[in-house]
Coordinates of C-alpha atoms in Angstrom, one line a residue:
X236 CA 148.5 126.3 155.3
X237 CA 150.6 125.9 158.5
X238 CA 151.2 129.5 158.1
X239 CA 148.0 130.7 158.2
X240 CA 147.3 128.5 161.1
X241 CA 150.2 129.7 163.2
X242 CA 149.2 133.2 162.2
X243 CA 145.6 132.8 163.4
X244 CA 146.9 131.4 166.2
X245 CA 149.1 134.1 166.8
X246 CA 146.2 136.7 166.3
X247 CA 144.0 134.9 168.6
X248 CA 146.6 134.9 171.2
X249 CA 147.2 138.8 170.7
X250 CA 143.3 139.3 170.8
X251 CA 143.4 137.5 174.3
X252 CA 146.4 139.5 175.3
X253 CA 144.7 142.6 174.5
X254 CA 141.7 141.6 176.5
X255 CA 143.2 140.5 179.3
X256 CA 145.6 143.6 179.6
X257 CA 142.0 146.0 179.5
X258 CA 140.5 143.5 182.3
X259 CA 143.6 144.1 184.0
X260 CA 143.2 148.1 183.2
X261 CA 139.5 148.0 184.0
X262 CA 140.5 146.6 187.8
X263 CA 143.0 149.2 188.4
X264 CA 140.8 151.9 187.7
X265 CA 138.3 150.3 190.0
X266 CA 141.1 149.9 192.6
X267 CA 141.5 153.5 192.3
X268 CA 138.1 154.7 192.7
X269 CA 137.7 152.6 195.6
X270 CA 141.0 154.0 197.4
X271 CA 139.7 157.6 196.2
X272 CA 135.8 156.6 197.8
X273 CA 137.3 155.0 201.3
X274 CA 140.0 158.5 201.4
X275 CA 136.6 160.7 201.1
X276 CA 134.4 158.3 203.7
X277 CA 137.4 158.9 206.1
X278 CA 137.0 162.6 205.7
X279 CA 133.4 162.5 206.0
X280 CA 133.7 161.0 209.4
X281 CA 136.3 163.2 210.7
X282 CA 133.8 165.5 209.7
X283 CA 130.6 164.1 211.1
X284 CA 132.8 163.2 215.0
X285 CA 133.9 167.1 215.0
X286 CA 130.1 168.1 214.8
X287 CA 129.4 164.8 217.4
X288 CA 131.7 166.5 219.9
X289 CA 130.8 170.1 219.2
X290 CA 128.9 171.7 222.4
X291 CA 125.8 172.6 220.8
X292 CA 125.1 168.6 220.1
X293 CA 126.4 167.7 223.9
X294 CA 123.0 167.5 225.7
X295 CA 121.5 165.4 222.4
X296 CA 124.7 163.0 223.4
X297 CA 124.6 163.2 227.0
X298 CA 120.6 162.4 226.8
X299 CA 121.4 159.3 224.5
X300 CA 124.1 158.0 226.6
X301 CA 121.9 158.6 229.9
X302 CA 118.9 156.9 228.1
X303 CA 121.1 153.6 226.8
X304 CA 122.2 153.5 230.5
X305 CA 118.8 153.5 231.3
X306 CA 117.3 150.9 229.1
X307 CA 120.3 148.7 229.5
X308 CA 119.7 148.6 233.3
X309 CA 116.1 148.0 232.7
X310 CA 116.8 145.1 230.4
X311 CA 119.2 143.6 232.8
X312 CA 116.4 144.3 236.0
X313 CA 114.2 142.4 233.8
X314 CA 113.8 139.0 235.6
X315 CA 112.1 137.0 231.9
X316 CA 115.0 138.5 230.1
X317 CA 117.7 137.4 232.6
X318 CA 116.3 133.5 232.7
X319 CA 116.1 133.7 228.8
X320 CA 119.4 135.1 228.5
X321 CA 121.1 132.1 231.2
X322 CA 118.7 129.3 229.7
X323 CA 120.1 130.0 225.7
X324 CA 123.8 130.7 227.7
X325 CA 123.1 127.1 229.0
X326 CA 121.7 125.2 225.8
X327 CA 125.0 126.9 223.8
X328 CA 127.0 125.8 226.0
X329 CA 125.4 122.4 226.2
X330 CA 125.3 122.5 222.3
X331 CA 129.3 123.1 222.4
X332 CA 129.7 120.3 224.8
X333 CA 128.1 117.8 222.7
X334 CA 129.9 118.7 219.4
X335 CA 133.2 118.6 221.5
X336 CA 132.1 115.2 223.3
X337 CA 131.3 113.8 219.4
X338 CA 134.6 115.2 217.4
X339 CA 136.3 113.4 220.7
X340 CA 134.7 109.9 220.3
X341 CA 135.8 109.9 216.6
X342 CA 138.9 108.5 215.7
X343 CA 140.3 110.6 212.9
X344 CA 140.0 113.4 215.7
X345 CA 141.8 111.1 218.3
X346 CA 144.5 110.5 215.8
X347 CA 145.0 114.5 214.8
X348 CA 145.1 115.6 218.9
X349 CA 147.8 112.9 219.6
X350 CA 149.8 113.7 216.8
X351 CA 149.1 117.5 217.8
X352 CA 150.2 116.3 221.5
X353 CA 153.5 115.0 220.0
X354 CA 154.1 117.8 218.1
X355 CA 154.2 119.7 221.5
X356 CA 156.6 117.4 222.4
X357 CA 159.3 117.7 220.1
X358 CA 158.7 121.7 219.9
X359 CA 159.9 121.9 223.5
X360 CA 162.9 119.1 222.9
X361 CA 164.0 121.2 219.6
X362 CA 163.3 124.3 222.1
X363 CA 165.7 122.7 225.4
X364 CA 168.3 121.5 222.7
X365 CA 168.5 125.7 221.1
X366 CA 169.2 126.6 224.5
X367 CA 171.6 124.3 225.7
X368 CA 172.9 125.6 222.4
X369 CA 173.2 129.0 222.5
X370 CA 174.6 128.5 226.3
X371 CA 177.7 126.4 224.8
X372 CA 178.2 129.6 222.2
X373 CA 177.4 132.5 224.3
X374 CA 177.9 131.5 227.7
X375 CA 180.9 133.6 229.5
X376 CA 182.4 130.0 230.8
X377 CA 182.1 128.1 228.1
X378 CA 184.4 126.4 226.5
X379 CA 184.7 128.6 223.2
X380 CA 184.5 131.3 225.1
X381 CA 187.1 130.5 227.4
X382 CA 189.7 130.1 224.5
X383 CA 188.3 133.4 223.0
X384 CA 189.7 135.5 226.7
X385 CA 193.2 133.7 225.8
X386 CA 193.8 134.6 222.6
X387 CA 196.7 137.1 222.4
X388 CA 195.3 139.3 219.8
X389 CA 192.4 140.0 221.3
X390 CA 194.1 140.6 224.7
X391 CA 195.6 143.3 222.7
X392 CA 192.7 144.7 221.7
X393 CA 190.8 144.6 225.1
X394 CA 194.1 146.3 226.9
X395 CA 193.1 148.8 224.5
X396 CA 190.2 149.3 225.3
X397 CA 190.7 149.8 229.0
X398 CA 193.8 152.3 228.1
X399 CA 191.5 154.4 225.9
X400 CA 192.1 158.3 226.5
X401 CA 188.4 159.6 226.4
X402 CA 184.8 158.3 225.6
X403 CA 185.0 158.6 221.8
X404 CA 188.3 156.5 222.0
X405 CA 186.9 153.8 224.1
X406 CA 184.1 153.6 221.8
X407 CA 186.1 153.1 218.7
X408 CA 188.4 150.5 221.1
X409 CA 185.3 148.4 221.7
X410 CA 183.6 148.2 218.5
X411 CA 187.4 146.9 217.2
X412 CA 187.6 144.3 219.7
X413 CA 183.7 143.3 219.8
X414 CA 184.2 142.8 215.9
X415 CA 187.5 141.2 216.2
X416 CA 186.2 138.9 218.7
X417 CA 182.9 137.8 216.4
X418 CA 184.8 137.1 213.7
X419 CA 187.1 135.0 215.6
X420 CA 184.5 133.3 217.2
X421 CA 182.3 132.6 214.4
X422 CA 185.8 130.9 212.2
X423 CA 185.4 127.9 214.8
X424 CA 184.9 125.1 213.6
X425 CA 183.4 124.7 217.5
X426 CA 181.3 127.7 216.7
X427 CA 180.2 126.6 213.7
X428 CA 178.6 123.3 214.8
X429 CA 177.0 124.9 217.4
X430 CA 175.5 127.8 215.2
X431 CA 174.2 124.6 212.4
X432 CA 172.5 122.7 215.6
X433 CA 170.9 126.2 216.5
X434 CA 169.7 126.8 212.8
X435 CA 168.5 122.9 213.0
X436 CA 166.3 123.0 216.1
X437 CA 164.7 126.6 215.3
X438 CA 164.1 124.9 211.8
X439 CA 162.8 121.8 213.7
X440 CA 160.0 124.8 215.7
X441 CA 159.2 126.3 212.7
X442 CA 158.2 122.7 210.6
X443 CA 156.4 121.7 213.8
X444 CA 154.6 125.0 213.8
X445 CA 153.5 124.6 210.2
X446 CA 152.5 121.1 211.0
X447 CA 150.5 121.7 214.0
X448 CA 148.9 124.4 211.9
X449 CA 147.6 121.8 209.5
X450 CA 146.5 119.3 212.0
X451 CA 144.2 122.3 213.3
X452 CA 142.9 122.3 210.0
X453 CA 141.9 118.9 209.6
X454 CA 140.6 119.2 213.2
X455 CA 139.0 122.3 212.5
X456 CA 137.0 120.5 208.9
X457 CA 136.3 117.7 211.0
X458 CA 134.2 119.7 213.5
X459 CA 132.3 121.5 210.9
X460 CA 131.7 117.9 209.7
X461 CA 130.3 116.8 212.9
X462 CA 128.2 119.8 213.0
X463 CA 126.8 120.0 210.0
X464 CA 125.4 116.3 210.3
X465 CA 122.5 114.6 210.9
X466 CA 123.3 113.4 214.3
X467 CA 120.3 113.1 216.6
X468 CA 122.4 114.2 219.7
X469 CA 123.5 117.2 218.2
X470 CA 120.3 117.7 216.5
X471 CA 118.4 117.9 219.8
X472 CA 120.6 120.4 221.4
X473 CA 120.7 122.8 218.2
X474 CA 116.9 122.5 218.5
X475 CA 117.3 123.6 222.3
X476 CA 119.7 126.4 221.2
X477 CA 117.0 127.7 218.8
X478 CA 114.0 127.6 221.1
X479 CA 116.5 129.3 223.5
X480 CA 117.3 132.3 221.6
X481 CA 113.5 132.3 220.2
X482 CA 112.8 133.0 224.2
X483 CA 115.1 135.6 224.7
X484 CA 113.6 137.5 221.5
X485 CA 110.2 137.0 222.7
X486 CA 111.8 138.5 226.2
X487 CA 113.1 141.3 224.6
X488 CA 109.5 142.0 223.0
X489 CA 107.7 142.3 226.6
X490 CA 105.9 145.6 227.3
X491 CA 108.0 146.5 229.8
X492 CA 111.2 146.4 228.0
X493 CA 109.6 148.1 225.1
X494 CA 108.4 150.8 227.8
X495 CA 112.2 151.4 228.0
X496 CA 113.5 151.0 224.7
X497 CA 111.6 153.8 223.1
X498 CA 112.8 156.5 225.6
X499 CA 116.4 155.6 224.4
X500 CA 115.3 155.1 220.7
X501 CA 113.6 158.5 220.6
X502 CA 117.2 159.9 221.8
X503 CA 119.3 158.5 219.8
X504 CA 116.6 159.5 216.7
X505 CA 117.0 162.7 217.8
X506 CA 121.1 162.8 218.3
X507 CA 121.0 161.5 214.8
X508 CA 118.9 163.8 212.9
X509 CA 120.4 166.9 214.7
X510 CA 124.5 165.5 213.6
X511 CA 122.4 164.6 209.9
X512 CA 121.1 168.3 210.0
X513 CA 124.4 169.8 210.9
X514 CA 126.4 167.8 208.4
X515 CA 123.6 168.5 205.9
X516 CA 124.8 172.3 206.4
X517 CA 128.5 171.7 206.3
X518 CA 129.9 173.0 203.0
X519 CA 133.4 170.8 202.8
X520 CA 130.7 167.7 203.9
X521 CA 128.5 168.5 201.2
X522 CA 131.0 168.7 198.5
X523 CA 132.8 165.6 199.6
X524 CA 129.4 164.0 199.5
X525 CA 128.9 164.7 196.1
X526 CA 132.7 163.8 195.4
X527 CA 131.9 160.7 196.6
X528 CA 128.4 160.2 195.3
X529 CA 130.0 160.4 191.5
X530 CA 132.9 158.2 192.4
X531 CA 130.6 155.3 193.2
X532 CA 128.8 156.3 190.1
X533 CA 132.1 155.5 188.3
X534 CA 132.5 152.3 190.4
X535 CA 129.5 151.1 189.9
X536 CA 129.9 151.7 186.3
X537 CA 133.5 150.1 186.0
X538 CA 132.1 147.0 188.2
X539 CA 129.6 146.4 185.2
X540 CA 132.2 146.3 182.6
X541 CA 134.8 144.4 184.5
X542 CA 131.3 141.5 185.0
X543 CA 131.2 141.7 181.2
X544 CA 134.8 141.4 180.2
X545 CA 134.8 138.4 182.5
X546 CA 131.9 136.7 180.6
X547 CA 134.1 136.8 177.5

């Protein structure tokens, strides 16, 4: 009986293998199509910016740049539009205020920025003491360094170097006595206790870093909190935000702004369908279009079956 168990289990356990490896199969293909689809969009647009830039489109372009410059000057002219745009500018700003002011007053926040503030602290203490560091180890006075410019062997090597006969020989010299001298200096025990306090404050930065990086979380969560709540302050001023940006629509709706949208609308139609036309007529466009139209067959396809082997 056991064995029959253990061999249904072990058939079941195949079974799920198997399905998992084609779900796994099934999203590589999909993978694939996709890399294939974005590789033919790509050559598509290089396609559609060469006939963009190509003279024969250049007075459609020039007329659609000259017509935004126009209607972006008229919207900006437009007294209404300007008041609605400073007044929702305003109520944002107010609205930012007063979630700022809030997250402030609560003391989860206040507890996150001073431990954030501390952080800061010992980032630039872990920072000072690296530096004072790397001065006792690389610093031409120092003490290790000092020792280093009276050992014998390396006076050797450095005589050496200032004896060398050409370029090629003074190269080699140096190299000799740089390595010579690094490996001398990093067998001191000095050295050595230097290099561990380096390694322990740039340790020291980087588990601040992640820290601070987790506080801005939690400060980050606790904001959405206080934004997504019922407060009545913050309420009030998202209501003011709204009717702010409802203005500046109803702004943007005004005959005269309409008056000098459709001049720039009506050029930009036209730059379109002319580029559409032309890359309608492109051979190597066409075909990649169709290329492209049957791979998102096949992704669209392979999406299904992956939804289905899911369910299972």
């Amino acid at each position: 009986m056991r064995t029959v168990v253990a061999g249904l289990l072990c058939l079941a356990g195949a079974l799920w293998a198997g399905e998992a490896a084609d779900l796994d199969a099934l999203k590589k293909q999909a993978q694939d199509l996709r890399e294939k689809e974005r590789a033919l969009r790509t050559k598509i647009e290089e396609i559609r910016a060469k006939i963009t830039a190509a003279p024969d489109v250049a007075k459609l372009r020039d007329a659609e740049a000259a017509a935004d410059k126009a209607y972006d000057a008229a919207r900006k002219g437009d007294a209404a539009y300007a008041a609605a745009l400073k007044a929702h500018a305003d109520a944002h700003a107010d609205y930012l205020k007063a979630v700022q002011d809030k997250v402030a007053a609560n003391a989860e926040a206040k507890a996150i920025l001073a431990d954030i503030a501390g952080m800061a602290d010992r980032a630039a203490d872990c920072a000072f003491q690296e530096a004072l560091a790397r001065l006792e180890l690389d610093h031409t006075a120092s003490p290790i360094n000092v020792q280093l410019d009276k050992d014998p062997e390396l006076a050797q090597l450095r005589a050496a170097f200032y004896q060398a006969a050409d370029k090629d020989a003074r190269e080699k010299a140096r190299k000799a006595y740089e390595d010579a001298r690094k490996a001398k200096k990093d067998a001191m025990p000095e050295a050595k206790r230097i290099a561990e306090r380096i390694e322990a404050a740039r340790k020291g930065r980087a588990d601040l870093r992640t820290a601070e990086a987790e506080a801005q979380k939690k400060l980050s969560a606790l904001r959405r909190t206080v934004e997504a709540s019922d407060d009545a302050d913050l309420k009030a001023a998202r209501d003011k935000v709204a009717a702010a940006a409802k203005a500046v629509q109803e702004a943007m709706s005004s005959d005269a702004i309409k008056a000098a949208r459709k001049p720039r609308d009506d050029a930009r139609e036209a730059l379109m369908s002319k580029v559409a036309e032309l890359l309608g007529a492109d051979k190597d466009a066409a075909a990649l279009a169709k290329e492209r139209e049957a791979l998102r067959t096949q992704m669209a396809e392979l999406d299904k079956q992956i939804r289905e082997a899911t369910k299972k």
